[in-house]
Structures are given as C-alpha cells and as structure tokens.
Amino acid sequence: MSPARRFPLALIAVAGVVALAYTVRQGSAAAPAAPPGKGAERIVYNRDVRPILSDNCFYCHGPDAAHRKAKLRLDLRDEALKANAFVPGKPDESELVKRVYTKDPDDLMPPAEA
C-alpha cells in the first residue's frame, strides 16, 4: 500500500480516539478511564491525541493565521467544539470523524495533496 493511501487509514484508526480524548480539557494530564475489562491504557490528550492533530491538522487548522483554512482552529478546544469539529462522546456527530471517513475527495481530511 502506498504511503499516500496509508496516511488517511492511520487517521481513521485514531478518529474515534480523538473524539473521545478531546472531551478532556486542553492541557489536562488525565483522561477518562478505559472501559472495564478491556485492558486498554488511559488516553491522555497531550500524549496520545495532540501529537496526531499537530502532525496532521494544525498546519491548516492551528495557531498560524497565515495558513489557517476555513477559519477552523483545532488547537483550541472551545473553537473546535463551537464548530462541531468534535462532539464529546458522539463521534458520529463530529465533523472531524465525518471528514476522515468520507469517500468524497472534496471533503476528505486531510486532503490528498497534503
């Protein structure tokens, strides 16, 4: 599989984690516990989620206004929530998850050229 094809697949794998983990306040050291009996480690936003967003999303949706697209900031929790980019506990309603899973190349995030 080509690296260009693997990139969106990696984001699909973490989309659910991002939606769940973003419910934690930005900068918080703790996250909700994993479901009992699953043996999964706790998700920590700054350790597990923020680096994924930073590597894949912040160039166009981060702090640099010169590169920002669609006036969307994913680095600020309140801004992302207001835009429904993340809907805590409801990944099916989160625009980020929809954009990662879409088959429409015009809506796909991150875009193929990225």
Short mmCIF file of C-alpha atoms in Angstrom, two decimals:
data_model
loop_
_atom_site.label_atom_id
_atom_site.label_comp_id
_atom_site.label_asym_id
_atom_site.label_seq_id
_atom_site.Cartn_x
_atom_site.Cartn_y
_atom_site.Cartn_z
CA MET A 1 0.00 0.00 0.00
CA SER A 2 1.40 3.41 -0.93
CA PRO A 3 2.31 5.91 1.82
CA ALA A 4 -0.30 8.31 0.45
CA ARG A 5 -3.01 5.66 0.94
CA ARG A 6 -1.79 4.63 4.43
CA PHE A 7 -1.95 8.21 5.73
CA PRO A 8 -5.79 8.52 5.68
CA LEU A 9 -6.11 4.98 7.04
CA ALA A 10 -4.00 5.95 10.04
CA LEU A 11 -6.29 8.89 10.72
CA ILE A 12 -9.35 6.66 10.51
CA ALA A 13 -7.84 4.46 13.20
CA VAL A 14 -7.44 7.39 15.56
CA ALA A 15 -10.61 9.34 14.74
CA GLY A 16 -12.62 7.65 17.48
CA VAL A 17 -9.80 8.17 19.95
CA VAL A 18 -9.60 11.85 19.04
CA ALA A 19 -13.33 12.36 19.55
CA LEU A 20 -13.21 10.68 22.95
CA ALA A 21 -9.98 12.24 24.13
CA TYR A 22 -10.92 15.76 23.14
CA THR A 23 -13.56 15.72 25.85
CA VAL A 24 -10.69 16.23 28.26
CA ARG A 25 -9.80 19.87 28.80
CA GLN A 26 -6.84 21.02 26.77
CA GLY A 27 -3.74 20.66 28.89
CA SER A 28 -5.27 18.17 31.32
CA ALA A 29 -2.99 15.35 32.38
CA ALA A 30 -5.76 12.82 32.88
CA ALA A 31 -8.42 11.32 30.63
CA PRO A 32 -11.47 9.14 31.15
CA ALA A 33 -10.66 5.58 32.12
CA ALA A 34 -10.85 2.84 29.52
CA PRO A 35 -13.92 0.61 29.70
CA PRO A 36 -13.57 -2.00 32.46
CA GLY A 37 -12.07 -5.30 31.38
CA LYS A 38 -10.67 -4.01 28.10
CA GLY A 39 -7.10 -3.78 29.40
CA ALA A 40 -6.59 -0.53 27.49
CA GLU A 41 -4.39 2.21 28.86
CA ARG A 42 -5.98 5.56 29.68
CA ILE A 43 -5.96 8.05 26.85
CA VAL A 44 -4.04 11.20 27.68
CA TYR A 45 -4.82 14.11 25.36
CA ASN A 46 -1.38 15.74 25.36
CA ARG A 47 0.46 12.43 24.97
CA ASP A 48 -1.85 10.48 22.65
CA VAL A 49 -4.06 12.87 20.71
CA ARG A 50 -2.46 16.29 20.42
CA PRO A 51 0.61 14.94 18.54
CA ILE A 52 -1.67 13.37 15.91
CA LEU A 53 -3.56 16.62 15.44
CA SER A 54 -0.31 18.55 15.41
CA ASP A 55 1.24 16.33 12.74
CA ASN A 56 -1.84 16.12 10.53
CA CYS A 57 -4.18 19.05 11.20
CA PHE A 58 -2.56 22.06 12.86
CA TYR A 59 -0.76 23.32 9.74
CA CYS A 60 -4.13 24.29 8.24
CA HIS A 61 -6.25 24.37 11.41
CA GLY A 62 -3.85 25.57 14.08
CA PRO A 63 -2.37 28.70 15.60
CA ASP A 64 -0.79 30.17 12.44
CA ALA A 65 -3.39 32.51 10.94
CA ALA A 66 -1.41 32.73 7.68
CA HIS A 67 -2.01 29.03 6.97
CA ARG A 68 -5.41 28.57 8.59
CA LYS A 69 -8.16 27.20 6.35
CA ALA A 70 -11.93 27.59 6.76
CA LYS A 71 -11.41 29.74 9.87
CA LEU A 72 -11.25 26.48 11.85
CA ARG A 73 -8.92 26.04 14.79
CA LEU A 74 -8.46 22.55 16.18
CA ASP A 75 -5.79 23.61 18.65
CA LEU A 76 -8.33 25.49 20.78
CA ARG A 77 -10.93 23.27 22.41
CA ASP A 78 -13.69 25.88 22.61
CA GLU A 79 -13.25 26.84 18.95
CA ALA A 80 -13.28 23.20 17.82
CA LEU A 81 -16.38 22.45 19.90
CA LYS A 82 -18.19 25.54 18.60
CA ALA A 83 -17.53 24.37 15.02
CA ASN A 84 -18.73 20.82 15.87
CA ALA A 85 -15.33 19.53 14.80
CA PHE A 86 -15.54 17.41 17.96
CA VAL A 87 -18.74 16.49 19.73
CA PRO A 88 -17.68 14.96 23.07
CA GLY A 89 -18.86 11.39 23.39
CA LYS A 90 -20.59 11.46 19.98
CA PRO A 91 -18.03 10.71 17.27
CA ASP A 92 -20.79 10.19 14.65
CA GLU A 93 -21.75 13.84 15.09
CA SER A 94 -18.15 15.10 14.98
CA GLU A 95 -17.21 16.80 11.72
CA LEU A 96 -13.61 15.61 12.05
CA VAL A 97 -14.71 11.97 12.08
CA LYS A 98 -17.03 12.56 9.11
CA ARG A 99 -14.19 14.19 7.16
CA VAL A 100 -11.76 11.36 7.88
CA TYR A 101 -14.25 8.66 6.81
CA THR A 102 -15.79 10.38 3.77
CA LYS A 103 -15.40 8.97 0.27
CA ASP A 104 -15.85 12.46 -1.22
CA PRO A 105 -12.38 13.73 -2.18
CA ASP A 106 -13.57 17.34 -1.83
CA ASP A 107 -14.45 16.81 1.85
CA LEU A 108 -11.71 14.32 2.80
CA MET A 109 -9.38 15.44 5.58
CA PRO A 110 -6.55 15.65 5.39
CA PRO A 111 -6.73 16.40 1.68
CA ALA A 112 -4.86 14.13 -0.72
CA GLU A 113 -2.40 16.88 -1.67
CA ALA A 114 -1.38 17.29 1.97
#
